[in-house]
mmCIF file of C-alpha atoms in Angstrom:
data_model
loop_
_atom_site.group_PDB
_atom_site.id
_atom_site.type_symbol
_atom_site.label_atom_id
_atom_site.label_comp_id
_atom_site.label_asym_id
_atom_site.label_seq_id
_atom_site.Cartn_x
_atom_site.Cartn_y
_atom_site.Cartn_z
ATOM 1 C CA MET A 207 -31.697 -35.897 -70.358
ATOM 2 C CA ALA A 208 -30.523 -32.263 -70.312
ATOM 3 C CA ASN A 209 -27.414 -31.297 -72.266
ATOM 4 C CA GLU A 210 -25.048 -30.284 -69.439
ATOM 5 C CA LYS A 211 -21.397 -29.413 -69.128
ATOM 6 C CA ILE A 212 -19.163 -27.579 -66.688
ATOM 7 C CA ILE A 213 -16.541 -25.047 -67.746
ATOM 8 C CA LEU A 214 -13.610 -24.094 -65.532
ATOM 9 C CA GLY A 215 -12.133 -20.671 -66.282
ATOM 10 C CA ILE A 216 -8.653 -19.765 -65.040
ATOM 11 C CA ASP A 217 -6.800 -16.468 -64.830
ATOM 12 C CA PRO A 218 -3.249 -17.710 -64.155
ATOM 13 C CA GLY A 219 -0.919 -15.663 -62.014
ATOM 14 C CA THR A 220 2.004 -16.137 -59.659
ATOM 15 C CA THR A 221 0.588 -13.702 -57.067
ATOM 16 C CA ILE A 222 -3.123 -14.562 -57.410
ATOM 17 C CA MET A 223 -4.677 -17.262 -59.565
ATOM 18 C CA GLY A 224 -8.346 -16.513 -60.188
ATOM 19 C CA PHE A 225 -10.823 -19.153 -61.197
ATOM 20 C CA GLY A 226 -14.517 -19.536 -61.856
ATOM 21 C CA LEU A 227 -16.863 -22.330 -62.744
ATOM 22 C CA ILE A 228 -20.129 -22.284 -64.670
ATOM 23 C CA LYS A 229 -22.524 -25.025 -65.569
ATOM 24 C CA VAL A 230 -24.217 -24.949 -68.954
ATOM 25 C CA VAL A 231 -27.610 -26.605 -69.078
ATOM 26 C CA ASN A 232 -29.485 -26.557 -72.363
ATOM 27 C CA LYS A 233 -27.384 -23.638 -73.598
ATOM 28 C CA LYS A 234 -28.052 -21.559 -70.432
ATOM 29 C CA MET A 235 -25.355 -20.568 -68.003
ATOM 30 C CA GLU A 236 -25.528 -21.162 -64.284
ATOM 31 C CA PHE A 237 -22.962 -19.796 -61.824
ATOM 32 C CA ILE A 238 -21.223 -22.440 -59.702
ATOM 33 C CA GLN A 239 -18.457 -20.572 -57.924
ATOM 34 C CA MET A 240 -15.449 -18.300 -58.203
ATOM 35 C CA ASN A 241 -12.481 -17.859 -55.954
ATOM 36 C CA GLU A 242 -8.767 -17.202 -55.969
ATOM 37 C CA LEU A 243 -5.598 -18.941 -54.913
ATOM 38 C CA LEU A 244 -3.475 -16.452 -52.974
ATOM 39 C CA LEU A 245 0.244 -16.967 -53.513
ATOM 40 C CA GLN A 246 1.789 -13.691 -52.223
ATOM 41 C CA LYS A 247 3.072 -15.264 -48.988
ATOM 42 C CA TYR A 248 5.246 -17.782 -50.821
ATOM 43 C CA ALA A 249 8.676 -16.546 -51.841
ATOM 44 C CA ASP A 250 9.800 -19.651 -53.724
ATOM 45 C CA PRO A 251 8.531 -19.582 -57.347
ATOM 46 C CA TYR A 252 8.552 -23.367 -57.556
ATOM 47 C CA THR A 253 6.323 -23.674 -54.520
ATOM 48 C CA LYS A 254 3.865 -21.273 -56.264
ATOM 49 C CA LEU A 255 3.860 -23.440 -59.395
ATOM 50 C CA LYS A 256 3.285 -26.601 -57.294
ATOM 51 C CA LEU A 257 0.337 -24.962 -55.515
ATOM 52 C CA ILE A 258 -1.153 -23.811 -58.836
ATOM 53 C CA PHE A 259 -0.940 -27.360 -60.161
ATOM 54 C CA GLU A 260 -2.385 -28.907 -56.989
ATOM 55 C CA ARG A 261 -5.271 -26.394 -56.746
ATOM 56 C CA THR A 262 -6.134 -26.938 -60.415
ATOM 57 C CA ILE A 263 -6.125 -30.714 -59.940
ATOM 58 C CA GLU A 264 -8.302 -30.257 -56.809
ATOM 59 C CA LEU A 265 -10.862 -28.126 -58.773
ATOM 60 C CA ILE A 266 -10.904 -30.754 -61.553
ATOM 61 C CA ASP A 267 -11.402 -33.623 -59.142
ATOM 62 C CA THR A 268 -14.142 -31.743 -57.221
ATOM 63 C CA TYR A 269 -16.169 -30.249 -60.056
ATOM 64 C CA HIS A 270 -15.258 -32.534 -62.978
ATOM 65 C CA PRO A 271 -15.220 -29.795 -65.672
ATOM 66 C CA ASP A 272 -15.754 -30.889 -69.249
ATOM 67 C CA GLU A 273 -13.639 -28.041 -70.607
ATOM 68 C CA ILE A 274 -11.109 -25.491 -69.361
ATOM 69 C CA ALA A 275 -10.789 -21.937 -70.634
ATOM 70 C CA ILE A 276 -7.615 -20.148 -69.690
ATOM 71 C CA GLU A 277 -6.485 -16.593 -70.161
ATOM 72 C CA ALA A 278 -3.349 -16.439 -72.303
ATOM 73 C CA PRO A 279 -0.491 -14.250 -71.117
ATOM 74 C CA PHE A 280 -0.490 -10.850 -72.801
ATOM 75 C CA PHE A 281 2.600 -9.555 -74.458
ATOM 76 C CA GLY A 282 4.020 -6.825 -72.230
ATOM 77 C CA LYS A 283 7.315 -5.065 -72.002
ATOM 78 C CA ASN A 284 8.532 -6.915 -68.911
ATOM 79 C CA VAL A 285 9.954 -10.224 -70.112
ATOM 80 C CA GLN A 286 10.328 -11.602 -66.566
ATOM 81 C CA SER A 287 6.680 -11.021 -65.822
ATOM 82 C CA MET A 288 5.668 -12.755 -69.036
ATOM 83 C CA LEU A 289 7.890 -15.685 -68.226
ATOM 84 C CA LYS A 290 6.346 -16.060 -64.780
ATOM 85 C CA LEU A 291 2.775 -15.812 -66.161
ATOM 86 C CA GLY A 292 3.600 -18.319 -68.893
ATOM 87 C CA ARG A 293 4.893 -20.785 -66.324
ATOM 88 C CA ALA A 294 1.764 -20.341 -64.198
ATOM 89 C CA GLN A 295 -0.410 -20.846 -67.285
ATOM 90 C CA GLY A 296 1.575 -23.894 -68.360
ATOM 91 C CA VAL A 297 1.273 -25.573 -64.947
ATOM 92 C CA ALA A 298 -2.506 -25.028 -64.913
ATOM 93 C CA MET A 299 -2.702 -26.370 -68.494
ATOM 94 C CA ALA A 300 -0.623 -29.398 -67.534
ATOM 95 C CA ALA A 301 -3.054 -30.198 -64.710
ATOM 96 C CA GLY A 302 -5.963 -30.158 -67.129
ATOM 97 C CA LEU A 303 -4.121 -32.102 -69.789
ATOM 98 C CA SER A 304 -3.123 -34.745 -67.187
ATOM 99 C CA ARG A 305 -6.845 -35.342 -66.695
ATOM 100 C CA GLN A 306 -7.626 -35.342 -70.456
ATOM 101 C CA ILE A 307 -9.675 -32.162 -70.284
ATOM 102 C CA PRO A 308 -9.813 -29.996 -73.472
ATOM 103 C CA ILE A 309 -8.247 -26.576 -72.923
ATOM 104 C CA THR A 310 -8.801 -23.409 -74.913
ATOM 105 C CA GLU A 311 -6.706 -20.230 -74.561
ATOM 106 C CA TYR A 312 -8.191 -16.769 -74.917
ATOM 107 C CA LEU A 313 -6.363 -13.471 -75.159
ATOM 108 C CA PRO A 314 -7.408 -10.922 -72.496
ATOM 109 C CA LYS A 315 -8.861 -8.606 -75.191
ATOM 110 C CA LYS A 316 -10.994 -11.484 -76.562
ATOM 111 C CA ILE A 317 -12.347 -12.225 -73.105
ATOM 112 C CA LYS A 318 -13.185 -8.563 -72.443
ATOM 113 C CA MET A 319 -14.804 -8.269 -75.883
ATOM 114 C CA ALA A 320 -16.964 -11.354 -75.285
ATOM 115 C CA ILE A 321 -18.163 -10.155 -71.860
ATOM 116 C CA THR A 322 -18.549 -6.403 -72.375
ATOM 117 C CA GLY A 323 -18.392 -5.813 -76.148
ATOM 118 C CA ASN A 324 -15.221 -3.746 -75.561
ATOM 119 C CA GLY A 325 -11.742 -5.312 -75.834
ATOM 120 C CA ASN A 326 -10.301 -2.514 -73.734
ATOM 121 C CA ALA A 327 -12.825 -2.794 -70.827
ATOM 122 C CA SER A 328 -11.522 -2.507 -67.280
ATOM 123 C CA LYS A 329 -11.542 -5.343 -64.771
ATOM 124 C CA GLU A 330 -14.327 -3.512 -62.997
ATOM 125 C CA GLN A 331 -16.481 -3.319 -66.128
ATOM 126 C CA VAL A 332 -16.010 -7.037 -66.772
ATOM 127 C CA ALA A 333 -16.917 -7.856 -63.175
ATOM 128 C CA LYS A 334 -20.055 -5.713 -63.261
ATOM 129 C CA MET A 335 -21.210 -7.311 -66.491
ATOM 130 C CA LEU A 336 -20.667 -10.786 -65.054
ATOM 131 C CA GLN A 337 -22.602 -9.742 -61.945
ATOM 132 C CA SER A 338 -25.497 -8.661 -64.178
ATOM 133 C CA VAL A 339 -25.452 -11.657 -66.531
ATOM 134 C CA LEU A 340 -25.034 -14.332 -63.835
ATOM 135 C CA GLY A 341 -27.083 -12.611 -61.135
ATOM 136 C CA LEU A 342 -24.206 -12.484 -58.630
ATOM 137 C CA LYS A 343 -25.215 -10.888 -55.324
ATOM 138 C CA SER A 344 -21.797 -9.329 -54.683
ATOM 139 C CA LEU A 345 -18.355 -9.056 -56.198
ATOM 140 C CA PRO A 346 -15.068 -10.019 -54.593
ATOM 141 C CA LYS A 347 -12.508 -7.446 -53.406
ATOM 142 C CA ASN A 348 -9.848 -8.724 -55.786
ATOM 143 C CA LEU A 349 -11.083 -9.140 -59.329
ATOM 144 C CA ASP A 350 -8.835 -12.016 -60.305
ATOM 145 C CA SER A 351 -11.635 -14.491 -59.559
ATOM 146 C CA THR A 352 -13.987 -12.590 -61.856
ATOM 147 C CA ASP A 353 -11.277 -12.730 -64.536
ATOM 148 C CA GLY A 354 -11.202 -16.490 -64.210
ATOM 149 C CA LEU A 355 -15.013 -16.597 -64.361
ATOM 150 C CA ALA A 356 -14.891 -14.335 -67.464
ATOM 151 C CA ALA A 357 -12.690 -16.858 -69.251
ATOM 152 C CA ALA A 358 -15.350 -19.532 -68.650
ATOM 153 C CA VAL A 359 -18.170 -17.278 -69.808
ATOM 154 C CA CYS A 360 -16.172 -16.230 -72.894
ATOM 155 C CA HIS A 361 -15.701 -19.900 -73.740
ATOM 156 C CA PHE A 362 -19.451 -20.452 -73.467
ATOM 157 C CA TYR A 363 -20.174 -17.444 -75.716
ATOM 158 C CA ASN A 364 -17.641 -18.683 -78.307
ATOM 159 C CA GLU A 365 -18.869 -22.253 -78.368
ATOM 160 C CA GLY A 366 -19.477 -23.531 -81.883
ATOM 161 C CA ARG A 367 -17.461 -20.752 -83.508
ATOM 162 C CA ILE A 368 -14.720 -21.856 -85.815
ATOM 163 C CA GLU A 369 -11.985 -19.567 -84.512
ATOM 164 C CA VAL A 370 -11.993 -19.526 -80.717
ATOM 165 C CA GLY A 371 -8.337 -19.692 -79.763
ATOM 166 C CA LYS A 372 -5.818 -22.462 -79.320
ATOM 167 C CA SER A 373 -7.403 -25.709 -78.156
ATOM 168 C CA TYR A 374 -5.706 -28.823 -76.877
ATOM 169 C CA SER A 375 -7.516 -32.072 -76.108
ATOM 170 C CA GLY A 376 -4.478 -33.771 -74.564
ATOM 171 C CA TRP A 377 -0.689 -34.000 -74.678
ATOM 172 C CA ASP A 378 -0.686 -35.551 -78.137
ATOM 173 C CA ALA A 379 -2.714 -32.651 -79.534
ATOM 174 C CA PHE A 380 -0.483 -30.097 -77.760
ATOM 175 C CA VAL A 381 2.732 -31.613 -79.152
ATOM 176 C CA LYS A 382 1.181 -31.969 -82.619
ATOM 177 C CA GLN A 383 0.191 -28.286 -82.693
ATOM 178 C CA ASN A 384 3.418 -27.037 -81.126
ATOM 179 C CA GLY A 385 5.963 -29.603 -82.300
ATOM 180 C CA ASP A 386 7.748 -27.171 -84.605
ATOM 181 C CA LYS A 387 8.318 -24.761 -81.663
ATOM 182 C CA ILE A 388 9.398 -27.558 -79.326
ATOM 183 C CA ASN A 389 11.929 -29.016 -81.826
ATOM 184 C CA LYS A 390 13.586 -25.644 -82.414
ATOM 185 C CA GLN A 391 14.735 -25.337 -78.805
#
C-alpha cells in the first residue's frame, strides 16, 4: 500500500482565511484544493472566530488531513492586528486539536524560504512558485489561499527535519509546551 497523507495548510486571518490541501503519496505532492473563507462582511469579531472554527472543522471532516500546518502571526507594530490574527490562529488550531490532528506553526519567512528560497519573497513570487511546482492552471485573485497552500507545502518540505517549528499533537502537548506561559497569566 502507498504511503499517503493529507496536509491542510492555513493562513489565518480575520478578513480572509486562506487554506490549501495537498496529498503526499510516496513522498510526492499532489494538489487537492485551495480556497479562502471571506469574512469582510461580518462586523462582529466573535462571529468571524466562530466561522473560522466551523470552516476548519468542515475541512477536517471532509478531507481528513493527517497534519495541519499553520502560518504563525508575524510580529508587527500594530498590537491590535496581532491580537486579532492570534485569535484567528488560535481558533483554527483549536479546531484541529479538537480532532486530535498534529499542528505545526511556521513563521511567514520560513514558509517563503521553503517555497522560493527567499524569506523576503512577495506573495506573488510564492504563488508563482506554487503554480510551477504543483502544476496549477491558474492562480486566484486574492493570494490568501496560496499562502495557506504554501504552509502545507512548507510542511511537506520540512518533514523529517529536527527543527520545523512548534508542533502540538493535542491539548495535552499544547499545555505541556506552554504551561509556563499559561500559569503566568
